[in-house]
PDB file of C-alpha atoms in Angstrom:
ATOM      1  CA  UNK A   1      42.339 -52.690 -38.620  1.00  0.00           C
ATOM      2  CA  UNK A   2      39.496 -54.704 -40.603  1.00  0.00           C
ATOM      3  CA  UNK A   3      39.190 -58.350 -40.122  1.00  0.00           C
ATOM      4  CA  UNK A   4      36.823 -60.598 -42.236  1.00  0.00           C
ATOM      5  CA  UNK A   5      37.118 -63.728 -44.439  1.00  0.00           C
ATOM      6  CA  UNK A   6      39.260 -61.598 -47.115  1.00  0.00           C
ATOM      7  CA  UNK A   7      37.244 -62.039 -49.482  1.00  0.00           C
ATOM      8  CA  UNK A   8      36.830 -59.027 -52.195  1.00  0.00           C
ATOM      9  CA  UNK A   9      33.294 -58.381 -53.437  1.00  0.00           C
ATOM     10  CA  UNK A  10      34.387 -58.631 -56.787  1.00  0.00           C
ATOM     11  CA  UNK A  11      33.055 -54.712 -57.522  1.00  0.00           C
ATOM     12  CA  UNK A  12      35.873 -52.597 -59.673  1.00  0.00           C
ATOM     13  CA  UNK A  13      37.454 -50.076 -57.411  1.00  0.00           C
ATOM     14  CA  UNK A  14      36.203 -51.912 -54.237  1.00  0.00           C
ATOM     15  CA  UNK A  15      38.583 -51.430 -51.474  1.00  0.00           C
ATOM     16  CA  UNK A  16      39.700 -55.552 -50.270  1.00  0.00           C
ATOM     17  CA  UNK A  17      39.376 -55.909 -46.835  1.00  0.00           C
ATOM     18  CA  UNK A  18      41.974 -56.623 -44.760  1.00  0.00           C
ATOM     19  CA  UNK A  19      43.157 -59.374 -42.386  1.00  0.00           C
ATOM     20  CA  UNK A  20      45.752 -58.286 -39.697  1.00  0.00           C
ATOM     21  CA  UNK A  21      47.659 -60.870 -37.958  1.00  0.00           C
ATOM     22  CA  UNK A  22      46.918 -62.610 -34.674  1.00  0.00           C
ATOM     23  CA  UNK A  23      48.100 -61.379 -31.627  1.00  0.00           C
ATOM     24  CA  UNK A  24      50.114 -64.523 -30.802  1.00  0.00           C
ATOM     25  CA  UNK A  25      52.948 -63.026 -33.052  1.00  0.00           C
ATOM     26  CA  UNK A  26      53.240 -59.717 -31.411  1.00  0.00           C
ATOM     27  CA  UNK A  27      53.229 -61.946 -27.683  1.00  0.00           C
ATOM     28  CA  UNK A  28      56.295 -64.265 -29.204  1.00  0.00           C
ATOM     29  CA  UNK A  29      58.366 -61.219 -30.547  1.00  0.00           C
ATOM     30  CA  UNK A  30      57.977 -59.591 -27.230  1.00  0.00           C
ATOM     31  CA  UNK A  31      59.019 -62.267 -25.166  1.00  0.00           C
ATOM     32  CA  UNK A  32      62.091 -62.778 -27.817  1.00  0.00           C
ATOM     33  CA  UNK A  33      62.805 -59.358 -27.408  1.00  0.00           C
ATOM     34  CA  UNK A  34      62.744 -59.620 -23.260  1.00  0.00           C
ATOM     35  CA  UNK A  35      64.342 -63.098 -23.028  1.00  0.00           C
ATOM     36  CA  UNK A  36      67.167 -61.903 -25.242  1.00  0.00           C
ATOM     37  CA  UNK A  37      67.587 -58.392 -23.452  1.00  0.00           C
ATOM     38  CA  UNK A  38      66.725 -59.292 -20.227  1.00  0.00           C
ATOM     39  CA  UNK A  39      70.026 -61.670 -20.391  1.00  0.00           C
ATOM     40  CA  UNK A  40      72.337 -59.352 -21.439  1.00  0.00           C
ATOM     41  CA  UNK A  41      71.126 -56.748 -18.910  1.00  0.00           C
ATOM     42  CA  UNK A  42      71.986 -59.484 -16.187  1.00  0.00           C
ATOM     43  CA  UNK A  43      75.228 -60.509 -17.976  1.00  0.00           C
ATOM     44  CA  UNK A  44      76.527 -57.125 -18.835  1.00  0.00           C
ATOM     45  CA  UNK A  45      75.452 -55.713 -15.139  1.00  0.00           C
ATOM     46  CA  UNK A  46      77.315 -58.990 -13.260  1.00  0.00           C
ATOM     47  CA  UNK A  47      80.401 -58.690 -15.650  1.00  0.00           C
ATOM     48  CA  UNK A  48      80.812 -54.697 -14.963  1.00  0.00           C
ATOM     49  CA  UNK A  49      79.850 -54.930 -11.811  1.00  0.00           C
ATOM     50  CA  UNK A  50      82.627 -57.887 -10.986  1.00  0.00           C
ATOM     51  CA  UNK A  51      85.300 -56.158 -13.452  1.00  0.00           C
ATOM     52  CA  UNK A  52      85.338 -52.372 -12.982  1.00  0.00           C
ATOM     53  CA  UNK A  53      83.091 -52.088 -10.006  1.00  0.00           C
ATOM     54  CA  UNK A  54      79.513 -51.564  -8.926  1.00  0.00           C
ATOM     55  CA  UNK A  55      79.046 -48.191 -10.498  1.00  0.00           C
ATOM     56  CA  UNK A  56      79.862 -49.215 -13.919  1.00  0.00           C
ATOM     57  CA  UNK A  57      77.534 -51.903 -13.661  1.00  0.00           C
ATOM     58  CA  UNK A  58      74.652 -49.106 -14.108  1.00  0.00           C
ATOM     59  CA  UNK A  59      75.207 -49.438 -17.828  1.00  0.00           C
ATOM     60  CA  UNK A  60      73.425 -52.599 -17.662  1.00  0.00           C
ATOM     61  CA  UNK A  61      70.313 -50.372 -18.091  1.00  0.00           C
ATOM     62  CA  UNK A  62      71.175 -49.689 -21.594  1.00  0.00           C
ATOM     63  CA  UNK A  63      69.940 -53.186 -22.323  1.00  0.00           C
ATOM     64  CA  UNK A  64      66.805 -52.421 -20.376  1.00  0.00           C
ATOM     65  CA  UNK A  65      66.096 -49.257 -22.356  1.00  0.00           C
ATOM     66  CA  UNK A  66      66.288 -51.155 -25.576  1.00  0.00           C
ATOM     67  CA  UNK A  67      63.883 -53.214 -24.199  1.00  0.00           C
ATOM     68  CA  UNK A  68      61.539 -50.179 -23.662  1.00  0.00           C
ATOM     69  CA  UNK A  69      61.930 -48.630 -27.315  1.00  0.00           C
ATOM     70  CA  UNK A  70      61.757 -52.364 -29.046  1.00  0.00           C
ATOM     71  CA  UNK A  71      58.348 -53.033 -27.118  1.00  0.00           C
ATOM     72  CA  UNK A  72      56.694 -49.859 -29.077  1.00  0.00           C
ATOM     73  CA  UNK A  73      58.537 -50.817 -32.028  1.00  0.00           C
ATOM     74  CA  UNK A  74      57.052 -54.239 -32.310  1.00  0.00           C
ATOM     75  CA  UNK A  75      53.471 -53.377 -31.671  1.00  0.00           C
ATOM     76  CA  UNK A  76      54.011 -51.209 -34.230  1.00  0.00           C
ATOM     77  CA  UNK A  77      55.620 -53.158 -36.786  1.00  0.00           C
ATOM     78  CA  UNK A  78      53.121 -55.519 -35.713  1.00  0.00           C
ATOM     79  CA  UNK A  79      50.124 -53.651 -36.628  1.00  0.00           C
ATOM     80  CA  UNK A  80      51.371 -52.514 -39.969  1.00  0.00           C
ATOM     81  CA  UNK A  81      51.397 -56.457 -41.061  1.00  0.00           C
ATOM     82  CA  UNK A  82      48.011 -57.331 -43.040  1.00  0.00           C
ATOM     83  CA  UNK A  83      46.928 -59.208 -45.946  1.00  0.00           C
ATOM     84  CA  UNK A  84      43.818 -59.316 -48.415  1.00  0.00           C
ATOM     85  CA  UNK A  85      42.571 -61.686 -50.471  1.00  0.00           C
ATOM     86  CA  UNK A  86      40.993 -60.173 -53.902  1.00  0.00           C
ATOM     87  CA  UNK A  87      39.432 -62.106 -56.910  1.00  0.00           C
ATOM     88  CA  UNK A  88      42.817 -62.292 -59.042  1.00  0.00           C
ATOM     89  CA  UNK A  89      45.373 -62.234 -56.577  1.00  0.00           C
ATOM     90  CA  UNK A  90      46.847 -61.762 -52.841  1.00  0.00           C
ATOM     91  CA  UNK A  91      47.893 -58.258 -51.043  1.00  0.00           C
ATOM     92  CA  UNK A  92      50.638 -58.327 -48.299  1.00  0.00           C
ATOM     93  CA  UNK A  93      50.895 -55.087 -46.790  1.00  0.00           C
ATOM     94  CA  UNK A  94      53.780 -53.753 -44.334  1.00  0.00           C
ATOM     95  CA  UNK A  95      55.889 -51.335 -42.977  1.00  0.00           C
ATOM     96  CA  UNK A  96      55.326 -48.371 -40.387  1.00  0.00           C
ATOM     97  CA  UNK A  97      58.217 -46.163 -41.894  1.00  0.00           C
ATOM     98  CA  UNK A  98      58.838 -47.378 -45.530  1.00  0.00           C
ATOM     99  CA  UNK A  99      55.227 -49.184 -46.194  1.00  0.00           C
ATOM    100  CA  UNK A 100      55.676 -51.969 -48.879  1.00  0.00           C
ATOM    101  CA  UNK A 101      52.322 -53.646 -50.595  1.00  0.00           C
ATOM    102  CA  UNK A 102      53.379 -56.913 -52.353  1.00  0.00           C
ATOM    103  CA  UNK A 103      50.548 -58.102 -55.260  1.00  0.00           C
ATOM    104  CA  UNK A 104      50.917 -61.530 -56.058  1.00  0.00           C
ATOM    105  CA  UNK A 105      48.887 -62.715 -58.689  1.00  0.00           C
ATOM    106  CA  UNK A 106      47.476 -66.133 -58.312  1.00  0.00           C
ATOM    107  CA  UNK A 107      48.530 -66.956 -61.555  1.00  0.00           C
ATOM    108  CA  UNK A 108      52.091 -66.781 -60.780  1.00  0.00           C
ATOM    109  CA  UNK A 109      52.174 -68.668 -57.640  1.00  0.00           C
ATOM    110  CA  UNK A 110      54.238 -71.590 -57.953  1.00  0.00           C
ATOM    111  CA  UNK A 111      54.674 -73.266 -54.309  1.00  0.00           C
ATOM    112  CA  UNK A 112      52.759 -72.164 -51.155  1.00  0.00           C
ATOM    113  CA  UNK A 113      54.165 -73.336 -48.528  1.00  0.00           C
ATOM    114  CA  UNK A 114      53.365 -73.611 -44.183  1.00  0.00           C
ATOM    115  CA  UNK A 115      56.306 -73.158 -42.045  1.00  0.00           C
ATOM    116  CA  UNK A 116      56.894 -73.350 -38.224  1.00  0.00           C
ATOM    117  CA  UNK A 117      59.788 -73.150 -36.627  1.00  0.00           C
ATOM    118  CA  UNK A 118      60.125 -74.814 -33.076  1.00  0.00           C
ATOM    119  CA  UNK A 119      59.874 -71.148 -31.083  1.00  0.00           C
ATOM    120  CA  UNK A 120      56.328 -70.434 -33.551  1.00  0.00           C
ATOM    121  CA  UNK A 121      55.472 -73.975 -32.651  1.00  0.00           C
ATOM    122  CA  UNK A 122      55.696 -72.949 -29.075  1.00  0.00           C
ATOM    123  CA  UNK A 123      53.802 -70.008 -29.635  1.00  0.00           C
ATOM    124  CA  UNK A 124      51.077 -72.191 -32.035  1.00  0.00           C
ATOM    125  CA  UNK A 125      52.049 -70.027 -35.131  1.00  0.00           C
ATOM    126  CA  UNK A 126      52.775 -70.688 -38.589  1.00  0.00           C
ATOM    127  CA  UNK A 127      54.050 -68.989 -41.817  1.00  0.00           C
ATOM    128  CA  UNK A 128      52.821 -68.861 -45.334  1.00  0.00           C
ATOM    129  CA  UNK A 129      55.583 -68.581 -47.487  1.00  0.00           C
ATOM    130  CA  UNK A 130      54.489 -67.886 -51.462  1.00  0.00           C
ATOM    131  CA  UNK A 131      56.840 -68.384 -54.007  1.00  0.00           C
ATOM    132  CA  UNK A 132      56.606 -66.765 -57.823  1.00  0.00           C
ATOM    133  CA  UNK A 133      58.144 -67.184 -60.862  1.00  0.00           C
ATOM    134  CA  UNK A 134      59.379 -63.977 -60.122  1.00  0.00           C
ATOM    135  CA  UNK A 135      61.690 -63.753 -57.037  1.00  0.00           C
ATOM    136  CA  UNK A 136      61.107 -60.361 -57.062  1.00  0.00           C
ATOM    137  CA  UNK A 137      57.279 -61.237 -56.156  1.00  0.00           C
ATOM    138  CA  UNK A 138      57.994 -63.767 -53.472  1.00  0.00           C
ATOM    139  CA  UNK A 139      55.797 -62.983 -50.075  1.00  0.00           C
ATOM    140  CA  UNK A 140      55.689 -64.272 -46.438  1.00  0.00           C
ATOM    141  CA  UNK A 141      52.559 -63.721 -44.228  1.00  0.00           C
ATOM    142  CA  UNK A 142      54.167 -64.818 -40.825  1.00  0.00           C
ATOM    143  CA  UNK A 143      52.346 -65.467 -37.346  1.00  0.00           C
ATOM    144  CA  UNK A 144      49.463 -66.487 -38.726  1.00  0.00           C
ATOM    145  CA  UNK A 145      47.087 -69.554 -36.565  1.00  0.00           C
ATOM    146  CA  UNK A 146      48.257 -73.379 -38.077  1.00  0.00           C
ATOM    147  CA  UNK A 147      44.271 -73.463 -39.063  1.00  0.00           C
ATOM    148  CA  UNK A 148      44.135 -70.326 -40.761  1.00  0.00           C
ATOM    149  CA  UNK A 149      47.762 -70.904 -42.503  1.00  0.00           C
ATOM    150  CA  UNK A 150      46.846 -73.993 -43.898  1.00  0.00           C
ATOM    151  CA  UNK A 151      43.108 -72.608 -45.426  1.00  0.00           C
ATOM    152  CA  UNK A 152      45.083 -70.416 -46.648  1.00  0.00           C
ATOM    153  CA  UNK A 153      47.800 -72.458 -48.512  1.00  0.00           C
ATOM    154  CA  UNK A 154      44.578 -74.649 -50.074  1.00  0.00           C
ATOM    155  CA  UNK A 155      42.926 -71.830 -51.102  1.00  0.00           C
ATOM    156  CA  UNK A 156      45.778 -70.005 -52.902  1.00  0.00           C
ATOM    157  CA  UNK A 157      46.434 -73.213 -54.519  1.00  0.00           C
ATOM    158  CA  UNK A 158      44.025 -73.890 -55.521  1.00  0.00           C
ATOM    159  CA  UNK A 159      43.377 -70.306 -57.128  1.00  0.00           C
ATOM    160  CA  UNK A 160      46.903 -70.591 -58.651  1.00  0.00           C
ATOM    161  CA  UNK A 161      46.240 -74.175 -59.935  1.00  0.00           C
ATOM    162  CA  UNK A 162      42.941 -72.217 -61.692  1.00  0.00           C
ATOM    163  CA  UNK A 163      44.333 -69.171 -63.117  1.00  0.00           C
ATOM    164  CA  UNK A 164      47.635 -71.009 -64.545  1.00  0.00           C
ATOM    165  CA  UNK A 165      45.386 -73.427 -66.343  1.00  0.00           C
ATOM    166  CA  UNK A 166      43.478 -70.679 -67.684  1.00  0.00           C
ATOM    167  CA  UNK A 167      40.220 -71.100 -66.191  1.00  0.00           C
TER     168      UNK A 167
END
């Protein structure tokens, strides 16, 4: 996966380069994804194992497997996240089974906005949330460093401000 400033050249036909997202967002989905497992794997194997006795308490592994399979899954999910910054407007690319690209046209941004929930706070991670004046068009980049979330919110407003007057 490319990183760089996501800037396009400019060139016709030039492929954009692409930004993935920072590694702190794959570390606070895994930990979600342990914390929250990892409970009911000691819940489920203490109630079975009280209830119906201690060999019914091996289904508490169940939990544990899920753990295994959702660990892949989010690296993977993970690494299909990127985002691209061309000369008219923004790529958002996802998806490791049914890929979606989202163009949004600087044009026909209306609010960019920076989120960060108390668990991203934790985690120093923040959201850029775009909204069109199509819903259809809206976009999220999530995980993404406070710093680089915030250049990021000036400079698509400031591109949007630009191509909605015309300029």
């Amino acid at each position: 996966m490319e990183t760089g400033s996501g800037q396009d050249t400019g060139v016709a036909g030039a492929e954009p380069v692409w930004t993935g997202l920072p590694p702190g967002l794959l570390r606070m989905r895994r930990m979600l994804l342990v914390v929250w497992l990892g409970l009911l794997a000691v819940g489920l194997g203490v109630l079975l194992g009280l209830l119906c006795g201690p060999g019914w308490a091996a289904f508490a592994l169940l939990p544990v497997a899920l753990i295994v399979w959702g660990w892949v899954l989010i690296g993977r999910n993970w690494r299909s996240w990127r985002y691209a910054e061309r000369a008219d407007d923004l790529l958002i690319s996802r998806g490791v089974l049914w890929r979606e690209e989202t163009v949004v046209p600087y044009g026909r941004m209306q609010l960019v906005e920076v989120t960060s929930g108390p668990v991203e706070r934790h985690f120093g991670l923040a959201s850029v949330q775009l909204h069109t004046a199509a819903a259809a068009t809206d976009a999220t980049i999530p995980g993404l460093d406070p710093a680089e979330a915030e250049r990021l919110r000036d400079r698509l407003t400031e591109l949007g401000e630009a191509r909605s007057a015309g300029l």
